[in-house]
Short mmCIF file of N, CA and C in Angstrom, two decimals:
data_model
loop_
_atom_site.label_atom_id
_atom_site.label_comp_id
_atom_site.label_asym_id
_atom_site.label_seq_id
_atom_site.Cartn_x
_atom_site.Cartn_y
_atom_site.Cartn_z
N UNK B 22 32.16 -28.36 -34.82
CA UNK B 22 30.89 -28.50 -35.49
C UNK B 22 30.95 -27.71 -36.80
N UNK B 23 30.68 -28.39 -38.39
CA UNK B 23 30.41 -27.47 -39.09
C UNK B 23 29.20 -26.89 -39.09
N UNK B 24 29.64 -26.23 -40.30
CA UNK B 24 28.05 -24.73 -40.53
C UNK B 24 26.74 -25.88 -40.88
N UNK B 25 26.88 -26.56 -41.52
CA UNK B 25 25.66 -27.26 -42.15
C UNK B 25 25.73 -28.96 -41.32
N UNK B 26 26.20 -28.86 -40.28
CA UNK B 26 26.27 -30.30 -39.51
C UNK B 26 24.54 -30.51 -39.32
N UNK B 27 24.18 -31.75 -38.93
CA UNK B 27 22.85 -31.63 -38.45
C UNK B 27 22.46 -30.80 -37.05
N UNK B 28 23.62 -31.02 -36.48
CA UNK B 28 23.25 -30.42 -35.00
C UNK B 28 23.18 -29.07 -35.44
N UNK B 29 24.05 -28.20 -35.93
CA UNK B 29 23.87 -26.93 -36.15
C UNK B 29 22.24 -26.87 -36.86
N UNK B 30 21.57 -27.13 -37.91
CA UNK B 30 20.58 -27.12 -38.52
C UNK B 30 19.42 -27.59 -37.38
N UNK B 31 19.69 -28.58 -37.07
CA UNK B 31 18.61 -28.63 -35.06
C UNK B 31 18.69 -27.31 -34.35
N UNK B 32 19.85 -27.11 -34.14
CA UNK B 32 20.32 -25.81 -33.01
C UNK B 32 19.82 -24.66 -33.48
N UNK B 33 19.90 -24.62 -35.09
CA UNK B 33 19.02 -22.98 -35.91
C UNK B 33 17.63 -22.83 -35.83
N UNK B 34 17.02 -24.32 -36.22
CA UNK B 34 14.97 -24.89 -36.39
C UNK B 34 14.76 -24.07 -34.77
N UNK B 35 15.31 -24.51 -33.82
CA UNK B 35 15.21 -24.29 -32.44
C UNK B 35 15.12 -23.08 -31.99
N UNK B 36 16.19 -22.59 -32.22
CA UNK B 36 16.27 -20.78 -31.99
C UNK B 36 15.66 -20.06 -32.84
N UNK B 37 15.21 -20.31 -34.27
CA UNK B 37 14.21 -19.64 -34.95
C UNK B 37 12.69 -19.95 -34.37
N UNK B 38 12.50 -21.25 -33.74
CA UNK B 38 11.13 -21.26 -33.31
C UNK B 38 10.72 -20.65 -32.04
N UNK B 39 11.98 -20.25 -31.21
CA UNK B 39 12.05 -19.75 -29.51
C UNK B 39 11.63 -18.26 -30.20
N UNK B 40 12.49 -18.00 -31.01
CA UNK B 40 12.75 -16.50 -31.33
C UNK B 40 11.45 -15.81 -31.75
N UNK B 41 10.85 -16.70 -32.85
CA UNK B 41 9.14 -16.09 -33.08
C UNK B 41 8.56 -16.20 -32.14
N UNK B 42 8.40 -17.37 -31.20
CA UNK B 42 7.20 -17.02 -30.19
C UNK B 42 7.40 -16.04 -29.21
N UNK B 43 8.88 -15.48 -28.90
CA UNK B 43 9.16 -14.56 -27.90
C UNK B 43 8.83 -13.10 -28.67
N UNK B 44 9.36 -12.75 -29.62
CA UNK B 44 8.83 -11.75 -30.43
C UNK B 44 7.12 -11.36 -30.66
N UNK B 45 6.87 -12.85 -30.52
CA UNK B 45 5.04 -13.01 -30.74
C UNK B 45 4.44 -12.45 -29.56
N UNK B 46 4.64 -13.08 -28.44
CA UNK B 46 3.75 -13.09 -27.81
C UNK B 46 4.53 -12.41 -26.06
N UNK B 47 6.20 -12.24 -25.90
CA UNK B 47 6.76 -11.68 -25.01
C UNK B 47 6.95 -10.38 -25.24
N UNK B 48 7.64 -9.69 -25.90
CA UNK B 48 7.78 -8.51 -26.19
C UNK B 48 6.45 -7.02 -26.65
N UNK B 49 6.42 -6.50 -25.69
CA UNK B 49 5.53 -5.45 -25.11
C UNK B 49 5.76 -4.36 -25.93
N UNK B 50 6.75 -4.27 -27.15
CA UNK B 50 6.78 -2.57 -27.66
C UNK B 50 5.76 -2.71 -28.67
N UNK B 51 5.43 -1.25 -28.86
CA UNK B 51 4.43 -0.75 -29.35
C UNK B 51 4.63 -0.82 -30.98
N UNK B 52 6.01 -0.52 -31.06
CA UNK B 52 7.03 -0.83 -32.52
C UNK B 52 6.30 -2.28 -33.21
N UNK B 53 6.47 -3.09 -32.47
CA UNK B 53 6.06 -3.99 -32.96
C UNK B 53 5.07 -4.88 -33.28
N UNK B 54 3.77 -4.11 -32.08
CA UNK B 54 2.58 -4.35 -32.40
C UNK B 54 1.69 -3.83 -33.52
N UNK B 55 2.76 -2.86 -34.23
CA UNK B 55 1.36 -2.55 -35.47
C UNK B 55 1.88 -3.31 -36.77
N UNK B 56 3.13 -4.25 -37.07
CA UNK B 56 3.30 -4.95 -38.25
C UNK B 56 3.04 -6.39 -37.89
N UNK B 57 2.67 -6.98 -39.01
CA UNK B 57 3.49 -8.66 -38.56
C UNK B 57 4.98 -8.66 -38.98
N UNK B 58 4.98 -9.49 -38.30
CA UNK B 58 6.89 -9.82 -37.90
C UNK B 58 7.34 -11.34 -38.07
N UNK B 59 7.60 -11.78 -38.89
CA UNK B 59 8.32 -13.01 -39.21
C UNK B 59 9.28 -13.29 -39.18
N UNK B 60 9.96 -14.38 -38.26
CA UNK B 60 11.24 -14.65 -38.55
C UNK B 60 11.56 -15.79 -39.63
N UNK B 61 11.79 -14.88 -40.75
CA UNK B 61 12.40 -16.27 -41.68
C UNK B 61 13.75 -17.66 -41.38
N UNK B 62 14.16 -16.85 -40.98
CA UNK B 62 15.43 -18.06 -40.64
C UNK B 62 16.37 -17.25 -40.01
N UNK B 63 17.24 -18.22 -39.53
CA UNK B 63 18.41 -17.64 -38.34
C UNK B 63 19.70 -19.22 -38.56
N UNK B 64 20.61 -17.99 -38.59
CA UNK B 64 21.83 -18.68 -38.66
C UNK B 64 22.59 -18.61 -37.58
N UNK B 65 22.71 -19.31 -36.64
CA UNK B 65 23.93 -19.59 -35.71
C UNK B 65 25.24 -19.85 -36.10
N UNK B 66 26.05 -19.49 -35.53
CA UNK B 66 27.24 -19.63 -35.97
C UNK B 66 27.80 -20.80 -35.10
N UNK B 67 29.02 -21.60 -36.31
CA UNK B 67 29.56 -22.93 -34.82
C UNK B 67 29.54 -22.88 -33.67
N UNK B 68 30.44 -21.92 -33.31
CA UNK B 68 30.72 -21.52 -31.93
C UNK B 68 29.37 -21.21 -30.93
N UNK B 69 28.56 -21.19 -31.43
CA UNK B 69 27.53 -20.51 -30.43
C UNK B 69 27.58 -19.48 -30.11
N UNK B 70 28.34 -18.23 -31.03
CA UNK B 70 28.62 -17.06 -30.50
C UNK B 70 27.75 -15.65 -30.94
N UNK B 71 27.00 -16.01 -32.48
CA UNK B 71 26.19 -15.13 -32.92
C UNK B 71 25.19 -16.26 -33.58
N UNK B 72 24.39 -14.94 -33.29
CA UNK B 72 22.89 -15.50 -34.24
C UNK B 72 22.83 -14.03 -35.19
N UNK B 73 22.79 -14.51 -36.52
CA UNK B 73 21.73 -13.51 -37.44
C UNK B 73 20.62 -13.87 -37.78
N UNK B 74 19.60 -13.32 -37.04
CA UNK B 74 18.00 -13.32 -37.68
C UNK B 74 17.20 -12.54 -38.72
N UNK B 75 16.96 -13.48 -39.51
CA UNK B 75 16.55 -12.81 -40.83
C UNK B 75 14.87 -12.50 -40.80
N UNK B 76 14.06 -11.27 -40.65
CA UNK B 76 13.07 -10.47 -40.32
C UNK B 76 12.62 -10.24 -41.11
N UNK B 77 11.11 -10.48 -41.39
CA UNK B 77 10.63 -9.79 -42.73
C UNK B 77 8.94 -9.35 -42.01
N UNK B 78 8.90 -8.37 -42.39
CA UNK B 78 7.71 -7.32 -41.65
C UNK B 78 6.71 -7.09 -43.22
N UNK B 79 5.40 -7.37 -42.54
CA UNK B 79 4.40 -6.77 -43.58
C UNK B 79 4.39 -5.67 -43.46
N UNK B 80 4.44 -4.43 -44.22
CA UNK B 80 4.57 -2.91 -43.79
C UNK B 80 5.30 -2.29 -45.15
N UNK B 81 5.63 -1.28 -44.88
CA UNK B 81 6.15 -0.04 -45.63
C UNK B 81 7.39 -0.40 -45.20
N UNK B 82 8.31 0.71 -45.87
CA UNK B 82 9.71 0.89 -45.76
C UNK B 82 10.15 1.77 -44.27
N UNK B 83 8.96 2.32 -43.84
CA UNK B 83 9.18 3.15 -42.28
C UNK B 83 8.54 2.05 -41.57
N UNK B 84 7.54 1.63 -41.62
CA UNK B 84 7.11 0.32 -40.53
C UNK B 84 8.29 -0.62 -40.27
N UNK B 85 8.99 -1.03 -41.43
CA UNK B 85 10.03 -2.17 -41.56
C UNK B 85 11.30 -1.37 -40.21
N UNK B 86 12.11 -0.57 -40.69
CA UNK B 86 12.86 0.75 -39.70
C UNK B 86 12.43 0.64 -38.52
N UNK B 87 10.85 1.09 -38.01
CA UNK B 87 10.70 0.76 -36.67
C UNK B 87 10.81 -0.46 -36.11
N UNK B 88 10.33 -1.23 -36.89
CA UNK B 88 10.06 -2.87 -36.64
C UNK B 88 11.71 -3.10 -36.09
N UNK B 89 12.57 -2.47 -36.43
CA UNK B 89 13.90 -3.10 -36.56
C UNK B 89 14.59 -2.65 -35.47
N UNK B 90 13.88 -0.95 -35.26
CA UNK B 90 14.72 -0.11 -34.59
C UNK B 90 14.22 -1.00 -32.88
N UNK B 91 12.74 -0.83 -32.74
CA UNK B 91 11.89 -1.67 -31.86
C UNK B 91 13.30 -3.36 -31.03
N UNK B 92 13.36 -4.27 -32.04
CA UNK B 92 13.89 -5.43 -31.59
C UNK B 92 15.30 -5.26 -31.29
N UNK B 93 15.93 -4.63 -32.00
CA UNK B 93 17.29 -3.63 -30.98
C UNK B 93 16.98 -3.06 -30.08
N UNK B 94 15.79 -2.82 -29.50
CA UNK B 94 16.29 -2.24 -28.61
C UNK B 94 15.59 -3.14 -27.32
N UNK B 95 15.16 -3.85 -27.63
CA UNK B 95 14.36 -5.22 -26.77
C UNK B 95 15.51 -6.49 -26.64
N UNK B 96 16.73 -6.34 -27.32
CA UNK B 96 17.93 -7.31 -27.86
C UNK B 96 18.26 -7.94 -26.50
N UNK B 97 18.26 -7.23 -25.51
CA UNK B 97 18.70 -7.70 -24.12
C UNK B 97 17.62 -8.85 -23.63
N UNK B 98 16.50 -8.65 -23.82
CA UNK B 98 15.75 -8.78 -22.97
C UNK B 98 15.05 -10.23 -23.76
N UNK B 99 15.37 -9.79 -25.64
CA UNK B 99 14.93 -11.22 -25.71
C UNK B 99 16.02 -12.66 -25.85
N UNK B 100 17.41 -12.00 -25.59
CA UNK B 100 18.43 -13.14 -25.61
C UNK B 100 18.25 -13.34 -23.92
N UNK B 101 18.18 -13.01 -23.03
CA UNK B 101 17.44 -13.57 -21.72
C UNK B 101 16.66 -14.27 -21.96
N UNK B 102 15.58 -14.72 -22.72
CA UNK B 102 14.37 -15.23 -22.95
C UNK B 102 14.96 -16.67 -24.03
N UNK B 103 16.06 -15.93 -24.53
CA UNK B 103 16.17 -17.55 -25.49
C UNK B 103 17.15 -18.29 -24.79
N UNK B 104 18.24 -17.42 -23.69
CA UNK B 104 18.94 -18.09 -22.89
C UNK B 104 18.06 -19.30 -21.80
N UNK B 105 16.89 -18.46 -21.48
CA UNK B 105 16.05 -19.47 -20.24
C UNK B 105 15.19 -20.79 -21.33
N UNK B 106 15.07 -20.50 -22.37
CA UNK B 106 14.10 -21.74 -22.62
C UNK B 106 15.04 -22.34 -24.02
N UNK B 107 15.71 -21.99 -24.28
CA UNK B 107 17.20 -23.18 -24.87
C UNK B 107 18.36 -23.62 -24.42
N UNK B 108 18.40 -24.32 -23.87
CA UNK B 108 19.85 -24.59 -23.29
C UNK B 108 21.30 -25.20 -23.97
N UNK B 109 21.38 -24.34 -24.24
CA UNK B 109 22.84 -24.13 -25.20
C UNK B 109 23.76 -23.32 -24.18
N UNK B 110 24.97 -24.14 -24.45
CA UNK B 110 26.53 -23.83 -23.93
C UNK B 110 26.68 -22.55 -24.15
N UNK B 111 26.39 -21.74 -24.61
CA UNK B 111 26.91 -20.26 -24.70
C UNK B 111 25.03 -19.98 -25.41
N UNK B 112 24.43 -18.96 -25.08
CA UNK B 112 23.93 -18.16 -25.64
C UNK B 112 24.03 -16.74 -26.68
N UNK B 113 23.67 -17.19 -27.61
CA UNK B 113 24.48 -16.16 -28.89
C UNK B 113 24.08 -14.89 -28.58
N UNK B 114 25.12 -13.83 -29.39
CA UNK B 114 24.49 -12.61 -29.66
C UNK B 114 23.02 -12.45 -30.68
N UNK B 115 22.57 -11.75 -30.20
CA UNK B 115 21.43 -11.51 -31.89
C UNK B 115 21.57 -10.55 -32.32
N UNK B 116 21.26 -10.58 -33.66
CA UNK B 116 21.69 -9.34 -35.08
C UNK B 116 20.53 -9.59 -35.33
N UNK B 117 19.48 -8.65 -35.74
CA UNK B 117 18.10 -8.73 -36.99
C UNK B 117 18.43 -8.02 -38.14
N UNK B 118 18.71 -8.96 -38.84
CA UNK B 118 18.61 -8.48 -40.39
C UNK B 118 16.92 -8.50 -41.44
N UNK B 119 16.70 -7.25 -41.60
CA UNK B 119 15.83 -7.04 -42.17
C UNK B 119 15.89 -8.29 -44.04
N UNK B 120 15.23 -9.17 -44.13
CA UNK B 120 14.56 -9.86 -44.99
C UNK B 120 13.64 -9.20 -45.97
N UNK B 121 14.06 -9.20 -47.02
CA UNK B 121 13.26 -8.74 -48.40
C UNK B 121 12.54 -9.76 -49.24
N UNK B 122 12.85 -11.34 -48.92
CA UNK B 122 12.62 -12.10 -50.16
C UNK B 122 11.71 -12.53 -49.98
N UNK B 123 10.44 -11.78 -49.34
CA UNK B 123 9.21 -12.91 -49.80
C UNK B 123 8.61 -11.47 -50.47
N UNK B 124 8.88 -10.46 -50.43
CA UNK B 124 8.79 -9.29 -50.91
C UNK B 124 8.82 -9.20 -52.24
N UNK B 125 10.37 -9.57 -52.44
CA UNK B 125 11.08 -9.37 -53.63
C UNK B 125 10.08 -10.91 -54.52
N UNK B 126 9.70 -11.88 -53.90
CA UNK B 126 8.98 -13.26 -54.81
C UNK B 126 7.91 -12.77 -55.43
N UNK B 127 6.98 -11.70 -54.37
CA UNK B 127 5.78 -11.53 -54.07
C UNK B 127 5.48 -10.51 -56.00
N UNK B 128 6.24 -9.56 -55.49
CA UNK B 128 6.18 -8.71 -56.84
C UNK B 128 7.51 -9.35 -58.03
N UNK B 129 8.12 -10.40 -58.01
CA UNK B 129 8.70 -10.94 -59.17
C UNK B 129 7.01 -11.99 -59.80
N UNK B 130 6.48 -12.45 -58.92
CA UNK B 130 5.50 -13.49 -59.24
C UNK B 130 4.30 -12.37 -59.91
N UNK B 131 4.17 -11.12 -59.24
CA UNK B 131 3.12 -10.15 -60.48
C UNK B 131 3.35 -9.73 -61.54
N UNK B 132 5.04 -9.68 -61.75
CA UNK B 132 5.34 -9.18 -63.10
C UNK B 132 5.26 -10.32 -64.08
N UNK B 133 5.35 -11.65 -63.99
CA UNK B 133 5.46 -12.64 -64.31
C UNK B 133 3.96 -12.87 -64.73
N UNK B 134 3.11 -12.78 -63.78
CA UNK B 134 1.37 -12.93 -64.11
C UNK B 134 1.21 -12.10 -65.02
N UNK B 135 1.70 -10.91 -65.12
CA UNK B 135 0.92 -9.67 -66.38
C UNK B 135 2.14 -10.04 -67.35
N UNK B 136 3.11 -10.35 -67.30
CA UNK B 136 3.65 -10.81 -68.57
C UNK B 136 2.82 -12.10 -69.61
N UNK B 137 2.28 -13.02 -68.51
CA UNK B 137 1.91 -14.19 -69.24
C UNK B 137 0.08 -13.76 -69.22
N UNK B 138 -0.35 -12.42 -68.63
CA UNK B 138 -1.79 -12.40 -69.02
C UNK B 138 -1.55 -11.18 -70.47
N UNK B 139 -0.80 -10.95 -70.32
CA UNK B 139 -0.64 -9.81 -71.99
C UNK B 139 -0.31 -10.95 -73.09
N UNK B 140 0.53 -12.05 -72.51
CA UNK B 140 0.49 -12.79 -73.58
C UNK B 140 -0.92 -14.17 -74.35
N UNK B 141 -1.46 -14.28 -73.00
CA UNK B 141 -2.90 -14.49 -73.36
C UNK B 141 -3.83 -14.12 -73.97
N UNK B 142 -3.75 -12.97 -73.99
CA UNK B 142 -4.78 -11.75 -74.26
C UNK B 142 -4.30 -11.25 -76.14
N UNK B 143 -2.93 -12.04 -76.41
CA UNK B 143 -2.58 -11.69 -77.75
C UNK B 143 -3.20 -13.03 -78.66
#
């Protein structure tokens, strides 16, 4: 299977949508009940052997840390949870990679507004 086959791109939509609702609404830490928690996207690898999930938390730079430290340490408990309700030949590892880019859009799109309202204003 390649990286960008359709099945792989089915097999990622899938495990990114298992993965938010288990994060949403399964997982009991306290870590994670005071941010929102988004999973932007997740890459499976061919093999079925890893998943990297890409995480992006409304919060500070210490909320984000817990948020992270929190789903490591729940890692067991929610690849049990994506093992029982996806059925895939191997169940992957998961990695959470902390996600910056709606962050990084969020304040490129304000500097961009006060650039083009200073230039209004001339």
């Amino acid at each position: 299977m390649r990286k960008n086959s359709i099945k792989n791109t089915r097999i990622n939509m899938e495990v990114q949508r298992e993965l938010s609702e288990i994060i949403r609404t399964e997982v009991k830490d306290p870590r994670l009940s005071k941010a929102m928690t988004t999973v932007v996207a997740v890459e499976v690898s061919p093999d079925l052997k890893y998943c990297k999930a890409f995480i992006s938390v409304l919060g500070n730079e210490e909320v984000c840390q817990s948020v992270l430290e929190g789903l490591k340490s729940a890692v067991g408990y929610i690849r049990r949870e994506l093992a029982r309700r996806v059925n895939l030949r191997n169940t992957p590892e998961l990695q959470f990679v902390l996600d910056q880019s709606i962050e990084y859009g969020v304040n490129m799109s304000r500097l961009i507004d006060d650039v083009t309202k200073d230039l209004k204003e001339e």
